[in-house]
Tab-separated table of N, CA and C in Angstrom:
chain	number	residue	atom	x	y	z
A	3	MET	N	-11.582	-7.762	-14.810
A	3	MET	CA	-10.505	-7.653	-15.775
A	3	MET	C	-10.812	-8.547	-16.963
A	4	GLU	N	-10.847	-7.983	-18.163
A	4	GLU	CA	-11.129	-8.723	-19.350
A	4	GLU	C	-9.840	-9.349	-19.874
A	5	THR	N	-10.031	-10.511	-20.462
A	5	THR	CA	-8.863	-11.177	-21.087
A	5	THR	C	-9.167	-11.338	-22.579
A	6	LYS	N	-8.173	-11.060	-23.356
A	6	LYS	CA	-8.315	-11.219	-24.805
A	6	LYS	C	-8.151	-12.651	-25.149
A	7	GLY	N	-8.316	-13.018	-26.455
A	7	GLY	CA	-8.229	-14.392	-26.892
A	7	GLY	C	-6.820	-14.952	-26.652
A	8	THR	N	-5.834	-14.063	-26.700
A	8	THR	CA	-4.448	-14.617	-26.618
A	8	THR	C	-3.959	-14.575	-25.202
A	9	GLU	N	-4.651	-13.854	-24.274
A	9	GLU	CA	-4.217	-13.756	-22.888
A	9	GLU	C	-4.954	-14.828	-22.052
A	10	PHE	N	-4.303	-15.228	-21.034
A	10	PHE	CA	-4.940	-16.192	-20.099
A	10	PHE	C	-4.337	-15.985	-18.735
A	11	LEU	N	-5.072	-16.503	-17.775
A	11	LEU	CA	-4.603	-16.424	-16.371
A	11	LEU	C	-4.002	-17.835	-15.999
A	12	TYR	N	-2.948	-17.792	-15.273
A	12	TYR	CA	-2.321	-18.974	-14.812
A	12	TYR	C	-1.883	-18.750	-13.339
A	13	SER	N	-1.712	-19.777	-12.610
A	13	SER	CA	-1.281	-19.627	-11.249
A	13	SER	C	0.217	-19.282	-11.245
A	14	SER	N	0.563	-18.272	-10.467
A	14	SER	CA	1.962	-17.923	-10.369
A	14	SER	C	2.684	-18.870	-9.482
A	15	ARG	N	3.952	-18.976	-9.710
A	15	ARG	CA	4.806	-19.883	-8.890
A	15	ARG	C	5.244	-19.196	-7.588
A	16	ARG	N	5.110	-19.871	-6.466
A	16	ARG	CA	5.509	-19.277	-5.250
A	16	ARG	C	7.045	-19.435	-5.004
A	17	ASN	N	7.617	-20.477	-5.545
A	17	ASN	CA	9.054	-20.680	-5.389
A	17	ASN	C	9.566	-21.409	-6.647
A	18	ASN	N	10.856	-21.627	-6.736
A	18	ASN	CA	11.408	-22.233	-7.926
A	18	ASN	C	11.184	-23.740	-7.968
A	19	LYS	N	10.747	-24.354	-6.909
A	19	LYS	CA	10.466	-25.787	-6.889
A	19	LYS	C	9.080	-26.124	-7.406
A	20	GLN	N	8.218	-25.144	-7.421
A	20	GLN	CA	6.828	-25.380	-7.826
A	20	GLN	C	6.771	-25.571	-9.349
A	21	ARG	N	5.975	-26.431	-9.863
A	21	ARG	CA	5.835	-26.723	-11.305
A	21	ARG	C	5.133	-25.588	-12.021
A	22	PHE	N	5.409	-25.495	-13.307
A	22	PHE	CA	4.760	-24.510	-14.161
A	22	PHE	C	3.329	-25.048	-14.522
A	23	ASP	N	2.410	-24.128	-14.742
A	23	ASP	CA	1.064	-24.459	-15.207
A	23	ASP	C	1.179	-24.976	-16.666
A	24	LYS	N	0.411	-26.003	-16.991
A	24	LYS	CA	0.510	-26.641	-18.261
A	24	LYS	C	0.120	-25.658	-19.369
A	25	ARG	N	-0.834	-24.778	-19.116
A	25	ARG	CA	-1.245	-23.785	-20.130
A	25	ARG	C	-0.123	-22.788	-20.388
A	26	LEU	N	0.635	-22.421	-19.329
A	26	LEU	CA	1.727	-21.576	-19.425
A	26	LEU	C	2.850	-22.219	-20.257
A	27	ILE	N	3.094	-23.514	-19.982
A	27	ILE	CA	4.153	-24.211	-20.762
A	27	ILE	C	3.760	-24.187	-22.281
A	28	ALA	N	2.522	-24.477	-22.573
A	28	ALA	CA	2.059	-24.498	-23.976
A	28	ALA	C	2.256	-23.072	-24.563
A	29	HIS	N	1.965	-22.080	-23.805
A	29	HIS	CA	2.093	-20.683	-24.309
A	29	HIS	C	3.542	-20.384	-24.570
A	30	ILE	N	4.414	-20.739	-23.678
A	30	ILE	CA	5.885	-20.475	-23.827
A	30	ILE	C	6.431	-21.190	-25.028
A	31	VAL	N	6.032	-22.452	-25.204
A	31	VAL	CA	6.468	-23.225	-26.377
A	31	VAL	C	5.975	-22.602	-27.673
A	32	ASP	N	4.719	-22.135	-27.596
A	32	ASP	CA	4.177	-21.458	-28.824
A	32	ASP	C	4.973	-20.193	-29.127
A	33	LEU	N	5.311	-19.441	-28.124
A	33	LEU	CA	6.161	-18.241	-28.346
A	33	LEU	C	7.480	-18.584	-28.966
A	34	ALA	N	8.108	-19.643	-28.479
A	34	ALA	CA	9.384	-20.063	-28.965
A	34	ALA	C	9.284	-20.464	-30.454
A	35	GLU	N	8.174	-21.139	-30.799
A	35	GLU	CA	8.010	-21.543	-32.236
A	35	GLU	C	7.634	-20.390	-33.115
A	36	GLN	N	7.207	-19.311	-32.502
A	36	GLN	CA	6.880	-18.108	-33.299
A	36	GLN	C	8.130	-17.273	-33.552
A	37	GLY	N	9.210	-17.631	-32.868
A	37	GLY	CA	10.481	-16.948	-33.132
A	37	GLY	C	10.971	-16.019	-32.009
A	38	VAL	N	10.324	-16.052	-30.838
A	38	VAL	CA	10.777	-15.246	-29.756
A	38	VAL	C	12.094	-15.851	-29.255
A	39	PRO	N	13.107	-15.070	-29.049
A	39	PRO	CA	14.423	-15.595	-28.644
A	39	PRO	C	14.294	-16.420	-27.343
A	40	ARG	N	14.956	-17.526	-27.348
A	40	ARG	CA	14.885	-18.382	-26.128
A	40	ARG	C	15.445	-17.704	-24.926
A	41	ARG	N	16.465	-16.952	-25.071
A	41	ARG	CA	17.047	-16.209	-23.966
A	41	ARG	C	16.052	-15.303	-23.290
A	42	ASP	N	15.226	-14.620	-24.121
A	42	ASP	CA	14.178	-13.756	-23.571
A	42	ASP	C	13.155	-14.576	-22.824
A	43	LEU	N	12.753	-15.694	-23.364
A	43	LEU	CA	11.716	-16.545	-22.650
A	43	LEU	C	12.283	-16.993	-21.291
A	44	VAL	N	13.549	-17.417	-21.304
A	44	VAL	CA	14.145	-17.929	-20.062
A	44	VAL	C	14.200	-16.856	-19.024
A	45	ASN	N	14.562	-15.629	-19.399
A	45	ASN	CA	14.651	-14.509	-18.508
A	45	ASN	C	13.282	-14.077	-18.051
A	46	ASP	N	12.296	-13.983	-18.965
A	46	ASP	CA	10.940	-13.519	-18.574
A	46	ASP	C	10.224	-14.467	-17.700
A	47	TYR	N	10.332	-15.792	-17.935
A	47	TYR	CA	9.532	-16.724	-17.199
A	47	TYR	C	10.261	-17.487	-16.098
A	48	GLY	N	11.569	-17.299	-16.033
A	48	GLY	CA	12.336	-17.889	-14.874
A	48	GLY	C	12.576	-19.372	-14.889
A	49	MET	N	12.766	-19.882	-16.081
A	49	MET	CA	13.112	-21.309	-16.131
A	49	MET	C	14.586	-21.479	-16.674
A	50	SER	N	15.129	-22.671	-16.550
A	50	SER	CA	16.481	-22.843	-17.070
A	50	SER	C	16.380	-23.095	-18.585
A	51	PRO	N	17.513	-22.800	-19.277
A	51	PRO	CA	17.496	-23.090	-20.744
A	51	PRO	C	17.213	-24.552	-21.075
A	52	GLY	N	17.717	-25.431	-20.222
A	52	GLY	CA	17.493	-26.887	-20.477
A	52	GLY	C	16.027	-27.222	-20.349
A	53	THR	N	15.327	-26.595	-19.411
A	53	THR	CA	13.908	-26.863	-19.243
A	53	THR	C	13.182	-26.425	-20.485
A	54	LEU	N	13.496	-25.260	-21.010
A	54	LEU	CA	12.868	-24.760	-22.226
A	54	LEU	C	13.113	-25.758	-23.406
A	55	ILE	N	14.329	-26.201	-23.534
A	55	ILE	CA	14.661	-27.151	-24.625
A	55	ILE	C	13.797	-28.439	-24.478
A	56	ASP	N	13.709	-28.934	-23.227
A	56	ASP	CA	12.903	-30.138	-22.973
A	56	ASP	C	11.447	-29.953	-23.341
A	57	TRP	N	10.934	-28.729	-22.962
A	57	TRP	CA	9.500	-28.498	-23.256
A	57	TRP	C	9.250	-28.395	-24.781
A	58	ILE	N	10.147	-27.758	-25.485
A	58	ILE	CA	9.993	-27.636	-26.930
A	58	ILE	C	10.036	-29.060	-27.568
A	59	ALA	N	10.919	-29.904	-27.081
A	59	ALA	CA	10.965	-31.271	-27.625
A	59	ALA	C	9.731	-32.062	-27.282
A	60	LYS	N	9.196	-31.846	-26.046
A	60	LYS	CA	8.043	-32.654	-25.595
A	60	LYS	C	6.744	-32.106	-26.093
A	61	TYR	N	6.571	-30.787	-26.019
A	61	TYR	CA	5.273	-30.181	-26.349
A	61	TYR	C	5.199	-29.449	-27.678
A	62	GLY	N	6.298	-29.299	-28.336
A	62	GLY	CA	6.383	-28.550	-29.598
A	62	GLY	C	5.658	-29.279	-30.744
A	63	SER	N	5.372	-28.454	-31.760
A	63	SER	CA	4.610	-29.019	-32.891
A	63	SER	C	5.500	-29.850	-33.856
A	64	GLY	N	6.845	-29.777	-33.677
A	64	GLY	CA	7.716	-30.570	-34.512
A	64	GLY	C	8.138	-29.825	-35.699
A	65	ILE	N	7.790	-28.527	-35.839
A	65	ILE	CA	8.189	-27.710	-36.980
A	65	ILE	C	9.700	-27.554	-36.968
A	66	ALA	N	10.256	-27.449	-35.878
A	66	ALA	CA	11.728	-27.212	-35.788
A	66	ALA	C	12.592	-28.440	-35.969
A	67	LYS	N	11.990	-29.589	-36.138
A	67	LYS	CA	12.740	-30.819	-36.267
A	67	LYS	C	13.392	-30.862	-37.651
A	68	HIS	N	14.458	-31.632	-37.745
A	68	HIS	CA	15.186	-31.802	-38.970
A	68	HIS	C	14.351	-32.513	-40.010
A	69	LYS	N	14.445	-32.043	-41.242
A	69	LYS	CA	13.716	-32.709	-42.343
A	69	LYS	C	14.427	-33.984	-42.703
A	70	ARG	N	13.667	-34.989	-42.960
A	70	ARG	CA	14.185	-36.296	-43.387
A	70	ARG	C	13.991	-36.403	-44.906
A	71	TYR	N	15.035	-36.828	-45.592
A	71	TYR	CA	14.977	-36.959	-47.066
A	71	TYR	C	14.847	-38.460	-47.348
A	72	THR	N	13.966	-38.743	-48.333
A	72	THR	CA	13.788	-40.136	-48.756
A	72	THR	C	14.971	-40.513	-49.640
A	73	ALA	N	15.106	-41.804	-49.834
A	73	ALA	CA	16.142	-42.328	-50.715
A	73	ALA	C	16.010	-41.754	-52.151
A	74	GLY	N	14.804	-41.671	-52.592
A	74	GLY	CA	14.512	-41.137	-53.907
A	74	GLY	C	14.947	-39.688	-54.063
A	75	GLU	N	14.631	-38.910	-53.019
A	75	GLU	CA	15.051	-37.477	-53.059
A	75	GLU	C	16.559	-37.351	-53.075
A	76	LYS	N	17.248	-38.232	-52.284
A	76	LYS	CA	18.722	-38.139	-52.282
A	76	LYS	C	19.293	-38.526	-53.614
A	77	ARG	N	18.748	-39.569	-54.250
A	77	ARG	CA	19.183	-39.984	-55.599
A	77	ARG	C	18.960	-38.882	-56.626
A	78	SER	N	17.863	-38.179	-56.581
A	78	SER	CA	17.581	-37.069	-57.487
A	78	SER	C	18.580	-35.997	-57.363
A	79	VAL	N	18.973	-35.654	-56.140
A	79	VAL	CA	19.990	-34.581	-55.939
A	79	VAL	C	21.350	-35.065	-56.520
A	80	ILE	N	21.701	-36.260	-56.234
A	80	ILE	CA	22.997	-36.763	-56.696
A	80	ILE	C	23.008	-36.816	-58.225
A	81	ARG	N	21.902	-37.258	-58.854
A	81	ARG	CA	21.818	-37.313	-60.320
A	81	ARG	C	21.931	-35.887	-60.911
A	82	ALA	N	21.306	-34.910	-60.254
A	82	ALA	CA	21.361	-33.521	-60.759
A	82	ALA	C	22.816	-32.982	-60.719
A	83	ILE	N	23.502	-33.298	-59.586
A	83	ILE	CA	24.899	-32.845	-59.466
A	83	ILE	C	25.790	-33.494	-60.480
A	84	LYS	N	25.608	-34.783	-60.705
A	84	LYS	CA	26.402	-35.513	-61.633
A	84	LYS	C	26.128	-35.047	-63.087
A	85	ALA	N	24.935	-34.545	-63.320
A	85	ALA	CA	24.549	-33.993	-64.663
A	85	ALA	C	25.110	-32.631	-64.888
A	86	GLY	N	25.796	-32.068	-63.934
A	86	GLY	CA	26.390	-30.716	-64.120
A	86	GLY	C	25.897	-29.594	-63.296
A	87	MET	N	24.871	-29.850	-62.399
A	87	MET	CA	24.351	-28.832	-61.579
A	87	MET	C	25.326	-28.644	-60.361
A	88	SER	N	25.512	-27.382	-60.010
A	88	SER	CA	26.391	-27.101	-58.894
A	88	SER	C	25.650	-27.446	-57.570
A	89	VAL	N	26.452	-27.599	-56.534
A	89	VAL	CA	25.871	-27.925	-55.212
A	89	VAL	C	24.911	-26.794	-54.782
A	90	LYS	N	25.327	-25.556	-54.994
A	90	LYS	CA	24.479	-24.437	-54.635
A	90	LYS	C	23.149	-24.415	-55.451
A	91	GLN	N	23.237	-24.765	-56.712
A	91	GLN	CA	22.030	-24.817	-57.498
A	91	GLN	C	21.116	-25.916	-57.042
A	92	ALA	N	21.717	-27.079	-56.712
A	92	ALA	CA	20.924	-28.235	-56.281
A	92	ALA	C	20.273	-27.910	-54.938
A	93	GLN	N	21.045	-27.173	-54.093
A	93	GLN	CA	20.475	-26.785	-52.819
A	93	GLN	C	19.215	-25.914	-52.941
A	94	ILE	N	19.267	-24.957	-53.890
A	94	ILE	CA	18.109	-24.086	-54.169
A	94	ILE	C	17.019	-24.832	-54.827
A	95	ALA	N	17.328	-25.684	-55.819
A	95	ALA	CA	16.278	-26.382	-56.574
A	95	ALA	C	15.552	-27.403	-55.757
A	96	PHE	N	16.215	-28.063	-54.834
A	96	PHE	CA	15.600	-29.101	-54.013
A	96	PHE	C	15.178	-28.634	-52.602
A	97	LYS	N	15.313	-27.312	-52.411
A	97	LYS	CA	14.967	-26.676	-51.095
A	97	LYS	C	15.672	-27.340	-49.926
A	98	ILE	N	16.973	-27.443	-50.066
A	98	ILE	CA	17.831	-28.041	-48.983
A	98	ILE	C	18.403	-26.847	-48.239
A	99	SER	N	18.311	-26.855	-46.929
A	99	SER	CA	18.690	-25.682	-46.149
A	99	SER	C	20.209	-25.438	-46.047
A	100	TYR	N	21.019	-26.493	-45.978
A	100	TYR	CA	22.422	-26.357	-45.779
A	100	TYR	C	23.179	-27.212	-46.798
A	101	PRO	N	24.263	-26.675	-47.381
A	101	PRO	CA	25.030	-27.473	-48.379
A	101	PRO	C	25.643	-28.699	-47.775
A	102	SER	N	25.897	-28.717	-46.476
A	102	SER	CA	26.528	-29.813	-45.833
A	102	SER	C	25.596	-31.063	-45.869
A	103	VAL	N	24.295	-30.901	-46.062
A	103	VAL	CA	23.371	-31.971	-46.220
A	103	VAL	C	23.695	-32.723	-47.501
A	104	ILE	N	24.114	-32.033	-48.505
A	104	ILE	CA	24.435	-32.666	-49.812
A	104	ILE	C	25.799	-33.293	-49.743
A	105	ARG	N	26.707	-32.573	-49.187
A	105	ARG	CA	28.115	-33.045	-49.193
A	105	ARG	C	28.332	-34.190	-48.176
A	106	GLY	N	27.500	-34.171	-47.109
A	106	GLY	CA	27.442	-35.233	-46.111
A	106	GLY	C	28.715	-35.510	-45.484
């Protein structure tokens, strides 16, 4: 049986108490980061939603983590709003995902 570059073989679990293969965990986390719905991953691979969340936090690339804004960036946004820019315009101009980040 040939395996493609994206396919791999891993040991199957005999029961729910047995641990997942590390390569499989990395593959599942990669799928989650690519946008596969978490519910589908939980159903397909048989783990709990909490386990998947823990794996993403532990083994994920960090792409999904919240962006941190420096004090300078925050001051720039506040200055722009005080100068007459709307919150929506500032959100677009400074690439801020949610208006609640500005309103705080």
